[in-house]
Short mmCIF file of C-alpha atoms in Angstrom, two decimals:
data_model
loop_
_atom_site.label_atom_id
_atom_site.label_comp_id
_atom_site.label_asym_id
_atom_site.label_seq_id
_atom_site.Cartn_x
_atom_site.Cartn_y
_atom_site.Cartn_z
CA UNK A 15 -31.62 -6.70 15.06
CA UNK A 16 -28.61 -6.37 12.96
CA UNK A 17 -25.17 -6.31 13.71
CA UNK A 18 -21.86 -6.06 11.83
CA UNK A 19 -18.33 -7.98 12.34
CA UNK A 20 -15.29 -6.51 10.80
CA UNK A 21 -13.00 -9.85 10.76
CA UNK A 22 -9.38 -8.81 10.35
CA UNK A 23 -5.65 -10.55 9.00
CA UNK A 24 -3.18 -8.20 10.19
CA UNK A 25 -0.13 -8.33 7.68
CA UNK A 26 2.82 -5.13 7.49
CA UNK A 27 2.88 -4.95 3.79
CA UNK A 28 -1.34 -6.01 3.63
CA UNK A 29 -3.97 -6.23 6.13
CA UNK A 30 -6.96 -8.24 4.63
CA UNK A 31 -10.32 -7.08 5.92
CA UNK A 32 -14.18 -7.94 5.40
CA UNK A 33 -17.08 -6.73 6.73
CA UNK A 34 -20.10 -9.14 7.61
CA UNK A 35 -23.31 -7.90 8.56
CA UNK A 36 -25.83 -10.28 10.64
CA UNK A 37 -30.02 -9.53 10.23
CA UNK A 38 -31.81 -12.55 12.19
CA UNK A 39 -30.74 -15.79 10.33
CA UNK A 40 -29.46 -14.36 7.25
CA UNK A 41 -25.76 -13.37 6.91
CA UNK A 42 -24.00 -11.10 4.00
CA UNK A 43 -20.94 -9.74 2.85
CA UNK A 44 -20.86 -5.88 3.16
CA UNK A 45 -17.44 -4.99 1.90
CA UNK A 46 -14.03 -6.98 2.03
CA UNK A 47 -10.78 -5.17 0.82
CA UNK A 48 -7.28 -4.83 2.14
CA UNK A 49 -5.20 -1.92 3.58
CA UNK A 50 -1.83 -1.90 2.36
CA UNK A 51 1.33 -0.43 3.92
CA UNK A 52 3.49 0.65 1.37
CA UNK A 53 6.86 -1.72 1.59
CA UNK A 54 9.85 0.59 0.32
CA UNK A 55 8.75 3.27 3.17
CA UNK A 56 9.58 3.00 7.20
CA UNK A 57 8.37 0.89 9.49
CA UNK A 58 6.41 3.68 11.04
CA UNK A 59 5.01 5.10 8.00
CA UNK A 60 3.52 1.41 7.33
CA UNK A 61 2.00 1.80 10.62
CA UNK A 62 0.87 4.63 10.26
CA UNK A 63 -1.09 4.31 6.66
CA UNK A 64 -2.16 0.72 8.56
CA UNK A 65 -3.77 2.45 11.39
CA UNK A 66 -5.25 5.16 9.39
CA UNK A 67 -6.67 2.59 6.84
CA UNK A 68 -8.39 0.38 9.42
CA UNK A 69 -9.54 3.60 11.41
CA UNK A 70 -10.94 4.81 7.61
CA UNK A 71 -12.95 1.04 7.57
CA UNK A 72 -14.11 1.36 11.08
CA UNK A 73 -15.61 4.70 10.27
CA UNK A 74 -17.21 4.08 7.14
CA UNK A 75 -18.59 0.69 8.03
CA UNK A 76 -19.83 0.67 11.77
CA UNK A 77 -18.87 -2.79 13.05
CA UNK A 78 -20.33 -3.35 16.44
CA UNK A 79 -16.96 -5.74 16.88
CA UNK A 80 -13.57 -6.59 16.00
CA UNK A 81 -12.58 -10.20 15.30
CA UNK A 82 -9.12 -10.93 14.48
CA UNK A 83 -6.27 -12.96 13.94
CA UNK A 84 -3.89 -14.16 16.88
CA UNK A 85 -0.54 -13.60 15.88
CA UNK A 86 1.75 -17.02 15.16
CA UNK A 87 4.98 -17.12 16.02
CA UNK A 88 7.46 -19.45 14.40
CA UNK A 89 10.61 -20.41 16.65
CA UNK A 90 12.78 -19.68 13.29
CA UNK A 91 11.62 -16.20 12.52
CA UNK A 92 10.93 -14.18 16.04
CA UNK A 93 11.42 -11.18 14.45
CA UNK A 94 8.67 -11.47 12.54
CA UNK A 95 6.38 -12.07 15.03
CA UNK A 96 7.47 -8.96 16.44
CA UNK A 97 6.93 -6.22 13.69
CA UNK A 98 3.53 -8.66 13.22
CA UNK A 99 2.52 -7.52 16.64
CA UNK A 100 3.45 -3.85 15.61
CA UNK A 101 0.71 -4.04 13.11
CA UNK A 102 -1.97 -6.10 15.26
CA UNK A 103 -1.23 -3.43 17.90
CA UNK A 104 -2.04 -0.41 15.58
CA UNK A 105 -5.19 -2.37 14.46
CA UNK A 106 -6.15 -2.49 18.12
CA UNK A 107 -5.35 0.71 18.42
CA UNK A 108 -7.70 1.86 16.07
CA UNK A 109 -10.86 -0.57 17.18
CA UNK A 110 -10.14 1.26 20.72
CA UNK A 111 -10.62 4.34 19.54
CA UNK A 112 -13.87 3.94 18.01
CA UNK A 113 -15.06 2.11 21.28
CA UNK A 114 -15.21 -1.28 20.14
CA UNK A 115 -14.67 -4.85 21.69
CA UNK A 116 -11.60 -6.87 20.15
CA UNK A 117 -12.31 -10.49 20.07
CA UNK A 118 -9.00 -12.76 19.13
CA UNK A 119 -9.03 -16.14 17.55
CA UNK A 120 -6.49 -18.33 16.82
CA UNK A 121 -5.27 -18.96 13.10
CA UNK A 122 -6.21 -23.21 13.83
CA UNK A 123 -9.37 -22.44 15.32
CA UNK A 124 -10.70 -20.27 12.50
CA UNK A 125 -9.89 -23.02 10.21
CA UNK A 126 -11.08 -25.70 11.96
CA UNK A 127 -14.86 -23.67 12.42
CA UNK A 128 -14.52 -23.44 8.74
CA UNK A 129 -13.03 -26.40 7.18
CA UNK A 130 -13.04 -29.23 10.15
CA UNK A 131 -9.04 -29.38 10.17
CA UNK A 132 -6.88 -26.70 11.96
CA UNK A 133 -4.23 -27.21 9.31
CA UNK A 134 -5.92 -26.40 6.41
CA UNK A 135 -4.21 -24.49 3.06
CA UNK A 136 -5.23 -20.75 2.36
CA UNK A 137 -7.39 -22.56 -0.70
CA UNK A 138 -9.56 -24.55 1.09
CA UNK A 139 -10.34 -21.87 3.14
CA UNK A 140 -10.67 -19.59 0.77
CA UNK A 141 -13.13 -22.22 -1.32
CA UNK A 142 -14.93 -22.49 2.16
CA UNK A 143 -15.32 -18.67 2.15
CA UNK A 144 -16.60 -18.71 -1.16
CA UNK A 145 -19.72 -21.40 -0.15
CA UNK A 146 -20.50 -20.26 2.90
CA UNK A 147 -21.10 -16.44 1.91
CA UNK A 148 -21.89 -17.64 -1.47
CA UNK A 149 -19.77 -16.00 -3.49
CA UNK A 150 -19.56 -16.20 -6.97
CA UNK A 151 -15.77 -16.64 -6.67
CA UNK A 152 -12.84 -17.36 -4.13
CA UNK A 153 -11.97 -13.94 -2.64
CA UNK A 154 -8.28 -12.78 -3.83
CA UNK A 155 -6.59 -12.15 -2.53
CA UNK A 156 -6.42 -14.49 0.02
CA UNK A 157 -5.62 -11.75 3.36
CA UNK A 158 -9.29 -11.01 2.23
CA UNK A 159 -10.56 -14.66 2.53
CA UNK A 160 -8.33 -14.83 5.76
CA UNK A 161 -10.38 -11.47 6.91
CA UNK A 162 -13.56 -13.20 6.05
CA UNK A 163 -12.70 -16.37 8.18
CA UNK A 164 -12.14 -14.05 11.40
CA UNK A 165 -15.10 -12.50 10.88
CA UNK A 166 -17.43 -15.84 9.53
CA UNK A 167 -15.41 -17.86 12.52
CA UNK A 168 -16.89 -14.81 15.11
CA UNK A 169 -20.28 -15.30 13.96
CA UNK A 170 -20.81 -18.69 14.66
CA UNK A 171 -19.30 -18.18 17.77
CA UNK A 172 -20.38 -14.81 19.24
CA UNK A 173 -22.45 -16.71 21.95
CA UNK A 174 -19.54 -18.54 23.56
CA UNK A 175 -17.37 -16.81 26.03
CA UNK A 176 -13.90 -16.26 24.06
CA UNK A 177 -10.13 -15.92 26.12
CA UNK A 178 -8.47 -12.65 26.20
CA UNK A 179 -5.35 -12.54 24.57
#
C-alpha cells in the first residue's frame, strides 16, 4: 500500500516543498519545488499566492499527510517569527482544507534523523538528502532539501506517536 508525504519549509518570500511517495520498502521522490511569494507585494498578497500555491500542490499531488517545519524563534528577531507563523498558518490552512493530518517536527530533530547532529549546516543536509533519495545532485535550492528533510524525517518516523504543536 502506498502512501505519499508532502514535507514542507515554510518561508514568506519561498516555501520549499517535496513530495515523497512510500510503496512497501521502497521510497521515491515524486516532485520537490518551491512556492514563492512575491517580495515587493503586501504581506497579504504573499499569503495569499502562499496558500494558493500549497493548496495547487496538495491538489495535484494527493499526500495522505503533511509534515512540516516547527517554526524557530530567535530572542533577537521576534518579529520574524511572527510573519513566519503567518505563512505556517496559511500552509495549515490549506492541508485543512483538503482534510489532511499536519504532523510538526522540530528544525533539530529533522537534522538529527538525518545527519546524527541537531546542529547541522543546510549542506550536510542537503548532501544527506541527496544519498538517501539518491539523487544525482544536492537539491537547490536548499528550502527544497529542507522540504525533503520534513518529509524523509516523517517517514522514518510515521510509527511513533508525534506532540501536537
Amino acid at each position: 500500500m502506498s502512501f505519499r508525504i508532502l514535507g514542507i519549509d515554510p518561508g514568506l518570500n519561498i516555501t520549499g516543498y517535496g513530495v515523497l511517495e512510500a510503496d512497501g520498502g521502497q521510497l521515491r521522490l515524486c516532485e520537490a519545488g518551491v512556492v514563492r511569494g512575491q517580495s515587493r507585494r503586501s504581506l497579504t498578497a504573499r499569503l495569499l499566492e502562499i496558500h494558493q500555491g500549497v493548496s495547487e500542490v496538495i491538489a495535484g499531488l494527493q499526500p495522505g499527510v503533511m509534515a512540516v517545519e516547527q517554526l524557530y524563534s530567535h530572542y533577537q528577531r521576534p518579529r520574524t517569527a511572527i510573519l513566519m507563523g503567518h505563512a505556517r498558518g496559511v500552509i495549515c490552512l490549506a492541508a485543512a482544507q483538503a482534510g489532511i493530518e499536519v504532523v510538526p517536527y522540530a528544525s533539530t530533530q529533522i537534522k538529527r534523523i538525518l545527519t546524527g547532529s541537531g546542529r547541522s549546516p543546510k549542506a550536510q543536509v542537503q548532501r544527506a538528502i541527496q544519498r538517501e533519495l539518491a539523487l544525482d545532485r544536492t537539491p537547490e535550492p536548499a528550502d527544497v532539501a529542507d522540504a525533503l528533510a520534513v518529509a524523509l524525517c516523517h517517514y522514518y518516523l510515521k510509527d511513533k506517536p508525534t506532540p501536537i504543536s
